[in-house]
Coordinates of C-alpha atoms and ligand atoms in Angstrom, one line a residue:
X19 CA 0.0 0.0 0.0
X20 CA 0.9 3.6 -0.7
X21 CA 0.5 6.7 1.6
X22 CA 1.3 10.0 1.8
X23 CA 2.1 12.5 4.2
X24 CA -1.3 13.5 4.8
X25 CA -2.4 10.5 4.5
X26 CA -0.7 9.2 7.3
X27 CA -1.5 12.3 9.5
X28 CA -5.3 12.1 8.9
X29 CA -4.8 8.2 9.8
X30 CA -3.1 9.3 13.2
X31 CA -5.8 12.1 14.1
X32 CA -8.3 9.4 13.5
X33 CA -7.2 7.3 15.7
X34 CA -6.1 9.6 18.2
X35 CA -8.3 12.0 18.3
X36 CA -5.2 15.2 18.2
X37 CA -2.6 17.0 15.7
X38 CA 0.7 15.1 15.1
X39 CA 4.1 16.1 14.3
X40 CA 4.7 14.9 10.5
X41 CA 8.5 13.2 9.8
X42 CA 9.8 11.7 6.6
X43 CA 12.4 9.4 6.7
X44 CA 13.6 8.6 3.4
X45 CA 14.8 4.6 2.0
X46 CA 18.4 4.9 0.2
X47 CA 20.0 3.7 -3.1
X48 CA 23.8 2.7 -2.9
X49 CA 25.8 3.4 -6.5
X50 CA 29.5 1.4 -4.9
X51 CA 30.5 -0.1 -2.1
X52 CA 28.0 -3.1 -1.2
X53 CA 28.9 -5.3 1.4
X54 CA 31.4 -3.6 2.8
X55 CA 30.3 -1.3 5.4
X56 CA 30.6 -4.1 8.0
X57 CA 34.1 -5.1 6.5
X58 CA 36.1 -1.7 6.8
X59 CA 35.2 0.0 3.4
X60 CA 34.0 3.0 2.1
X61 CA 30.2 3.1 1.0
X62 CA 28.8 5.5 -1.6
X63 CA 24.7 5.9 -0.7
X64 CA 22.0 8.9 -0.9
X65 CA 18.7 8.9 0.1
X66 CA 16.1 8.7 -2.1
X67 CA 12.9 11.1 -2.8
X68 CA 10.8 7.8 -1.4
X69 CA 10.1 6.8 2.1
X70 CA 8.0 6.5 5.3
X71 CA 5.8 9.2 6.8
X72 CA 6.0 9.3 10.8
X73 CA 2.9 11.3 12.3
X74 CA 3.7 11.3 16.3
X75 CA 2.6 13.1 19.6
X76 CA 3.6 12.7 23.2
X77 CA 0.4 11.5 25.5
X78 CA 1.7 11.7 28.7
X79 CA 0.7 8.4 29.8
X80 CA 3.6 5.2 30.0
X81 CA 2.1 3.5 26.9
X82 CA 3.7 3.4 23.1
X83 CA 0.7 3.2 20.9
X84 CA 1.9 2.7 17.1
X85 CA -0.4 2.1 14.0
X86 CA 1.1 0.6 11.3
X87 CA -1.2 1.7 8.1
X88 CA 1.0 -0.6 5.7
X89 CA 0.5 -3.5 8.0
X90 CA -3.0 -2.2 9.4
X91 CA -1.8 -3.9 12.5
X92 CA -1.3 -1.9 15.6
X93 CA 1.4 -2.1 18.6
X94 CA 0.2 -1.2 22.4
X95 CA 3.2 -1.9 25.3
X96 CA 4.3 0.1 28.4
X97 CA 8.0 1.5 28.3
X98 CA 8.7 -0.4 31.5
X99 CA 7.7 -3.7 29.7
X100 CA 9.2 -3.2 26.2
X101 CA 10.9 -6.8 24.5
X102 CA 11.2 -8.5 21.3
X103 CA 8.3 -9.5 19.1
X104 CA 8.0 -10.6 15.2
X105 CA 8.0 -8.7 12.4
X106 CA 7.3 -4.6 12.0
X107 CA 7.4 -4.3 15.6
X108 CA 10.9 -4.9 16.0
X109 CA 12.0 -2.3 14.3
X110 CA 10.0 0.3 16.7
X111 CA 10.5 -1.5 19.7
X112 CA 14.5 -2.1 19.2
X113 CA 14.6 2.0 18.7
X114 CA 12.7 2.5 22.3
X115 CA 14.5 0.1 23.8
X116 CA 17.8 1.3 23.1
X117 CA 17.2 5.2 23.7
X118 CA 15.1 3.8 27.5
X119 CA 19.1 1.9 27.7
X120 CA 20.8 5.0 27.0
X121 CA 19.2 6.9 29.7
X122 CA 16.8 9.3 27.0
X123 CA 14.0 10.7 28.7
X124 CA 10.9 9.5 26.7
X125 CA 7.6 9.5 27.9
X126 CA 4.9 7.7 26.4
X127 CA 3.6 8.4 22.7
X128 CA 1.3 8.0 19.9
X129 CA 1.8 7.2 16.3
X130 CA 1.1 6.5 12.9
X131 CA 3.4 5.5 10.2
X132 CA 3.3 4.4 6.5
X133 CA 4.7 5.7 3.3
X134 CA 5.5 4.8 -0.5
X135 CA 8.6 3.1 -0.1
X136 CA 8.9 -1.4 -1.0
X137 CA 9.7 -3.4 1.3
X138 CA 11.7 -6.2 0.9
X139 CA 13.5 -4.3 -2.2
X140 CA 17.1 -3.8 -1.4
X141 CA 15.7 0.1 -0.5
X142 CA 16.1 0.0 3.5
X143 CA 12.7 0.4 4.4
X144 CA 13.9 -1.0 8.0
X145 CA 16.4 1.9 8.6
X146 CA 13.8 4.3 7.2
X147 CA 11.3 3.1 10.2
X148 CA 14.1 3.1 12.8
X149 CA 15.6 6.8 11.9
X150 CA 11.7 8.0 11.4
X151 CA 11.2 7.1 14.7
X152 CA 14.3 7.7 16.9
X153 CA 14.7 11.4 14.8
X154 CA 10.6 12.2 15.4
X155 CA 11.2 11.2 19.4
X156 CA 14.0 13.2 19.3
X157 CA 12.6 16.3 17.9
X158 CA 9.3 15.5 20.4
X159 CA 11.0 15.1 23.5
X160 CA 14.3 17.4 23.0
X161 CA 16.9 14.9 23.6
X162 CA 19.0 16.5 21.7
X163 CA 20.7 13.5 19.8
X164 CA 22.9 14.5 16.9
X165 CA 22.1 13.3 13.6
X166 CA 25.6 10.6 13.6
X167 CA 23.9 9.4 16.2
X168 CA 20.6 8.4 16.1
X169 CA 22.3 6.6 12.9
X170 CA 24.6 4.4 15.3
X171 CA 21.7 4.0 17.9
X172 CA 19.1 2.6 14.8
X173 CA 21.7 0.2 13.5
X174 CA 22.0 -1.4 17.5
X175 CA 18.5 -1.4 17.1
X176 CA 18.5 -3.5 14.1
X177 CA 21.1 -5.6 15.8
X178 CA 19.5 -6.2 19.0
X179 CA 15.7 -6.7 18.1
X180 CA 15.7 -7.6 14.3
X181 CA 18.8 -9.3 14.6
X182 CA 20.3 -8.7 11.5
X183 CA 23.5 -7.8 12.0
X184 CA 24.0 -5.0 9.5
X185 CA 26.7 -2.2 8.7
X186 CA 26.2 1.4 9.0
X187 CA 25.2 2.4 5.9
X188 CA 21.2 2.2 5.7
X189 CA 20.8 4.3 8.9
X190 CA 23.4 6.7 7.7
X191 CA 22.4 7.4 4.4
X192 CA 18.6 7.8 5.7
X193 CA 19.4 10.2 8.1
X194 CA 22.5 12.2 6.3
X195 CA 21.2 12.3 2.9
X196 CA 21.7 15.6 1.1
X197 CA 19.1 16.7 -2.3
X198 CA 21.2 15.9 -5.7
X199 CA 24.1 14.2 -3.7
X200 CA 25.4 11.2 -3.3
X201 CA 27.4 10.4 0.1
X202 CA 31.3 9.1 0.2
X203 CA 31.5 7.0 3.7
X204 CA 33.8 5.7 5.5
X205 CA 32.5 3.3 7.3
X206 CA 35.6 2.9 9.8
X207 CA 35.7 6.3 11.4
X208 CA 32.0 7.6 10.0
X209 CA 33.9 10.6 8.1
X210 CA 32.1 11.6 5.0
X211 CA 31.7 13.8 1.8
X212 CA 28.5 14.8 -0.1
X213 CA 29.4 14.5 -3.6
X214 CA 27.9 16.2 -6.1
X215 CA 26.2 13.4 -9.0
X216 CA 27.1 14.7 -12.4
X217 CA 25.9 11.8 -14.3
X218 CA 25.8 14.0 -17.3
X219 CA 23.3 12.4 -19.4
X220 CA 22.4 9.4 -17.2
X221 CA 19.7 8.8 -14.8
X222 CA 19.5 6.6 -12.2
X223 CA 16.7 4.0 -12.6
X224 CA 15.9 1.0 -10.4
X225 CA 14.2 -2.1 -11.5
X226 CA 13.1 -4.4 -9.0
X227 CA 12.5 -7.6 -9.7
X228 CA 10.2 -8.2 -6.9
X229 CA 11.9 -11.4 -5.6
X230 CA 10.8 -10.5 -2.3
X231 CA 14.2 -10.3 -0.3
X232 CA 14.3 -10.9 3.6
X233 CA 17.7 -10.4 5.5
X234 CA 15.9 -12.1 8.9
X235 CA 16.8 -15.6 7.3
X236 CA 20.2 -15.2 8.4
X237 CA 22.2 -15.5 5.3
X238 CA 23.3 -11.9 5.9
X239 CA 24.2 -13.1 8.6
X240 CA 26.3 -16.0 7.3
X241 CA 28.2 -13.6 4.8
X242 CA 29.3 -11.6 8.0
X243 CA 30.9 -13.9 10.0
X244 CA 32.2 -15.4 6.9
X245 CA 34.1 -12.3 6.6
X246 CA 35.4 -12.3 10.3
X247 CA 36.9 -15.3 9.9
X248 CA 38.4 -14.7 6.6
X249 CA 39.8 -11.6 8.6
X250 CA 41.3 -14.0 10.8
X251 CA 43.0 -15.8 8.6
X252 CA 44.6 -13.1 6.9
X253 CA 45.6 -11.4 10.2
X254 CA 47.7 -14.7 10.6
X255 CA 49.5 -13.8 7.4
X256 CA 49.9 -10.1 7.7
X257 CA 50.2 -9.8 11.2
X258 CA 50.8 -5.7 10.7
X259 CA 46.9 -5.7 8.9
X260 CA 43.8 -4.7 11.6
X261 CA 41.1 -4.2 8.6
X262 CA 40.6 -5.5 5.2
X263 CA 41.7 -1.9 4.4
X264 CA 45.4 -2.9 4.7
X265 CA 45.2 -6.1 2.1
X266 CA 44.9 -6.0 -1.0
X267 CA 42.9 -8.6 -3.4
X268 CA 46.6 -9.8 -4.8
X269 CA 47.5 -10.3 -1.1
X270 CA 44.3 -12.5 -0.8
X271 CA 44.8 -14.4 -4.1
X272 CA 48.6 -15.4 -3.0
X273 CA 47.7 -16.8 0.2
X274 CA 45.1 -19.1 -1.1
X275 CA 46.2 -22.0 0.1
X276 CA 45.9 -20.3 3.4
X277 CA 41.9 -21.1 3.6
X278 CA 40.4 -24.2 4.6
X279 CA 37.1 -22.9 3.5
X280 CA 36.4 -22.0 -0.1
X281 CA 33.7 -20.0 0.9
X282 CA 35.9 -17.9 3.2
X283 CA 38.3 -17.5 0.6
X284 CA 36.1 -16.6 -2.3
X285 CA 34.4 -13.5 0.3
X286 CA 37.6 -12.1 1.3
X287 CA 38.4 -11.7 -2.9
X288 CA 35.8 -9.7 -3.3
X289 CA 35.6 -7.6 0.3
X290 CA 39.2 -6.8 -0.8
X291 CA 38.0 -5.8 -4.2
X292 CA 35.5 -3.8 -3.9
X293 CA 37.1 -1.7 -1.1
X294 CA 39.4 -0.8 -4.1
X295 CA 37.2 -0.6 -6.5
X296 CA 34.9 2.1 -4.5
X297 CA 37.8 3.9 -3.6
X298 CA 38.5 4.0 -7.6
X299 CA 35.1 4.9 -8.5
X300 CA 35.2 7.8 -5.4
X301 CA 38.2 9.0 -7.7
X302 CA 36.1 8.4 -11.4
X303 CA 33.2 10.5 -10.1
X304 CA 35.3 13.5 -8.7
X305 CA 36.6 13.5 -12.2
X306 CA 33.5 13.1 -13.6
X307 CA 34.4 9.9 -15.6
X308 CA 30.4 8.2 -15.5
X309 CA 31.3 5.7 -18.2
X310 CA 34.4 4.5 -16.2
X311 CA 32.0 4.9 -13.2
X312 CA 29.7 2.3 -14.7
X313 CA 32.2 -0.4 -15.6
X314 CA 33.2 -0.6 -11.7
X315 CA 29.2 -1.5 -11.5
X316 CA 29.3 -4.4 -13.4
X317 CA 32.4 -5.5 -11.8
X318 CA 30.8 -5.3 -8.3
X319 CA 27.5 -7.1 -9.7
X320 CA 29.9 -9.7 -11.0
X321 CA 31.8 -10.0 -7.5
X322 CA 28.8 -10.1 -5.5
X323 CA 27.1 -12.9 -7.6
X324 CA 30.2 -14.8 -8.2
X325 CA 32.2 -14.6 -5.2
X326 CA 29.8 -13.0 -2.0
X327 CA 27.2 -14.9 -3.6
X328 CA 24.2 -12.7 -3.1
X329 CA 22.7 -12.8 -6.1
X330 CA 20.0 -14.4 -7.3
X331 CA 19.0 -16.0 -11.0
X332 CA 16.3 -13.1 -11.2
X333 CA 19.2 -10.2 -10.5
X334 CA 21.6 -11.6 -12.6
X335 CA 19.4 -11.9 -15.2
X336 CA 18.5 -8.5 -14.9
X337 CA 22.5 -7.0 -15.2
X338 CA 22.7 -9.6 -18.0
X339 CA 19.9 -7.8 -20.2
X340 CA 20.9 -4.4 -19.1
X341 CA 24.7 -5.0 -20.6
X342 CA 23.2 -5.5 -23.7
X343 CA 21.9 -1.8 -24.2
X344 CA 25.4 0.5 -24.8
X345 CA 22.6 3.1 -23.3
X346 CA 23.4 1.3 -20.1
X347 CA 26.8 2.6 -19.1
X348 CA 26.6 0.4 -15.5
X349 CA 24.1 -2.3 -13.5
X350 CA 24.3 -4.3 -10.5
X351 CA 22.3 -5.5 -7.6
X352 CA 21.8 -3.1 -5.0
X353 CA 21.7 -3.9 -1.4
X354 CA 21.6 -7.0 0.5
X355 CA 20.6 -9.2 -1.9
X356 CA 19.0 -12.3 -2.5
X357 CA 16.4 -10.3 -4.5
X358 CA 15.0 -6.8 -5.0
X359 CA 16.4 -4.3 -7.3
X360 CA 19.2 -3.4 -9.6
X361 CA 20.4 0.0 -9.8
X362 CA 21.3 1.0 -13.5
X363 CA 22.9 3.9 -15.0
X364 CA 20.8 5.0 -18.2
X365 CA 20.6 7.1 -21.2
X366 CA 18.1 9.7 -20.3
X367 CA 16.3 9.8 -23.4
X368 CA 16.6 6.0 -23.7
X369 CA 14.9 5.0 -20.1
X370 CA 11.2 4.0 -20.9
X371 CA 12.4 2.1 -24.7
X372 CA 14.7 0.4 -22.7
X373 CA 12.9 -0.4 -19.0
X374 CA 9.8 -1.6 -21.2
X375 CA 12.2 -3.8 -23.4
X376 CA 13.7 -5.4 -20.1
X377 CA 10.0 -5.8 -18.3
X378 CA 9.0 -7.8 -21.0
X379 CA 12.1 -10.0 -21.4
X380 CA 11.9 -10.4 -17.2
X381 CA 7.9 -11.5 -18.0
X382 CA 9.1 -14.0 -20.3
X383 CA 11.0 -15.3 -18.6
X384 CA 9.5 -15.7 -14.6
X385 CA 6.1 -14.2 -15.0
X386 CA 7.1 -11.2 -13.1
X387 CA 6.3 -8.2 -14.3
X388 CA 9.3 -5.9 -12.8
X389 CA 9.0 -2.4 -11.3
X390 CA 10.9 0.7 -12.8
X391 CA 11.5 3.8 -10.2
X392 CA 13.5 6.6 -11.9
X393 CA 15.3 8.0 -8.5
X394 CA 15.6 11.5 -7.6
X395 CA 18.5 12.1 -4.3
X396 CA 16.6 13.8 -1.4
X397 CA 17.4 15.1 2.2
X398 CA 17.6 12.7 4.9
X399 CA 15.1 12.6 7.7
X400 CA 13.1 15.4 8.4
X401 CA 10.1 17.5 9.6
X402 CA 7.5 18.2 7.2
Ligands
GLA19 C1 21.9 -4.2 4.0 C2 22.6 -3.8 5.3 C3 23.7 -2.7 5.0 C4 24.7 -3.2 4.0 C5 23.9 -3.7 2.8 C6 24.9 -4.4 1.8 O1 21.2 -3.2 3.4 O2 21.6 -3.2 6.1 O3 24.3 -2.4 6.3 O4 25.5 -4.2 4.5 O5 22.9 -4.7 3.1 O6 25.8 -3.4 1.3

């Protein structure tokens, strides 16, 4: 279901009878860098013009009441007796319960929430919910958390109720976002640029392939500590190295024979690569170089399905069909993985010919009929 703004704040005075605050928090795209912000690398998100509408008020009792209009399901619990439960509300209560840990002063409140953003689609709809929420109670009970922050505080809450055990990029890039620009992260020490997206005559088009994507099975999960350990083993070798930062893909391809686990092996390759290869396309962008951009986007597409194995037939199907159009100067799958969208550089003029050729060929093929969003970059979180 879609809402809008006002949507969602005639929902909330509905049900509660008053006048809300309005928030959006937007979902974010990522053009390089996937995978990586939990394994030392640079990221290189924006936020996205689509998102979740938060319509909030304090009531002065101890209760949370939330309304969920995408779910139409509702949440009622005391602060004193907040703890995990299954699905949407996980991702409200694991923001309450870590600002109640952190010693915030929140009172009770009321809300609504719902919005225009996928879920499931490789577009952080999770962080969108977790930053709508923590930066709304900030604003309505002055607790005077900076914006860096409530980004760290929603990705613990994604670790500690969800469970996923994601990086810092979805949070960030929801919150941070700047209109027209795309962010440079490092995910290390949290230092960042907005960079300006002079994609000349290229737009940014997404094309989910509806291959409904959930990180809660735990295959995230997997890659993670698959990465830790490969850490490990290279540590062994290069005892001077504390990150993936300090080795380099040749480094990993020398010492092999060092890994017991092909698995292992094959996700340090790519963690190593694609730390260069964002750092590259950080430089190719600067310079304004879109076409050289683009290559690097294919390369990580090929390095996620090949090696990080996150892919899935539907995506690579879907990079596979978009190489064929020179209008398509890059493609990849964007995200987690195991389904929702590719993120493809196209010819401006070129982008309905083209999406409508690829629709049909994805059709064809599974009996999906895919989803084209043409992007437009968009402030992070904020009051309306
Ligand atoms: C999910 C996680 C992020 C990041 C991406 C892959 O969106 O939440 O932290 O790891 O996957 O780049």
């Amino acid at each position: 279901m879609i809402f809008t703004g006002h949507e969602i704040a005639d929902i909330f005075k509905e049900k509660f009878s008053k006048e809300p605050k309005l928030f959006f928090s937007p979902g974010r795209i990522n053009l390089i860098g996937e995978h990586v912000d939990y394994n030392d690398g640079f990221v290189m998100p924006a936020a996205i013009d689509k998102g979740v509408y938060f319509a909030i008020a304090p009531n002065n009792t101890d209760f949370i009441n939330v309304f969920s209009a995408d779910m139409q399901d509702e949440l009622h619990i005391t602060l004193g007796g907040i703890h995990k439960m299954s699905g949407w509300k996980n991702y409200i209560l694991g923001v309450a319960d870590q600002l109640i840990q952190r010693g915030y002063p929140i009172g009770g409140f009321d809300v609504a929430f719902g919005g225009n953003l996928p879920v499931g689609a490789g577009l952080s709809s999770s962080a969108a919910v977790e930053c709508g929420l923590a930066f709304a109670l900030n604003e309505t009970f002055n607790l005077g958390i900076s914006r860096i922050d409530i980004a760290v505080i929603c990705q613990k809450a994604e670790h500690t109720y969800p469970g996923v055990q994601c990086g810092i990029m979805d949070q960030f890039a929801s919150v941070m976002g700047k209109q027209n620009k795309v962010l440079l992260l490092d995910c290390n020490t949290l230092h960042y640029e907005t960079l300006p997206f002079n994609a000349n005559d290229y737009t940014i088009v997404l094309i989910n392939s509806l291959v409904h994507h959930s990180l809660d099975g735990g295959e995230y999960n997997v890659r993670r500590k698959q990465s830790e350990k490969g850490l490990g083993v290279l540590k062994k070798k290069f005892p001077s190295a504390n990150t993936f930062r300090d080795i380099t893909p040749e480094q990993v391809i020398e010492n092999e024979k060092a890994f017991d686990d092909r698995d292992v092996y094959n996700r340090c390759l790519y963690v190593t690569e694609e730390i260069a290869r964002t750092k590259r396309a950080a430089g190719l962008l600067k310079a304004d170089d879109i076409e050289a951009f683009g290559k690097l986007m294919f390369a990580t597409h090929d390095g996620l399905s090949r090696l990080y194995d996150v892919s899935c037939e539907e995506l690579d199907f879907l990079v596979t069909l978009a190489k064929q159009h020179a209008e398509i100067i890059g493609a990849r799958m964007m995200g987690g993985g195991f389904g929702g969208c590719t993120i493809n550089l196209i010819k401006k003029e070129k982008v309905v010919e083209i999406t409508e050729l690829m629709q049909t060929q994805y059709e064809q093929k599974f009996g999906i009929h895919a989803e084209v969003y043409v992007m437009s970059l968009s402030d992070g979180t904020h009051a309306l």
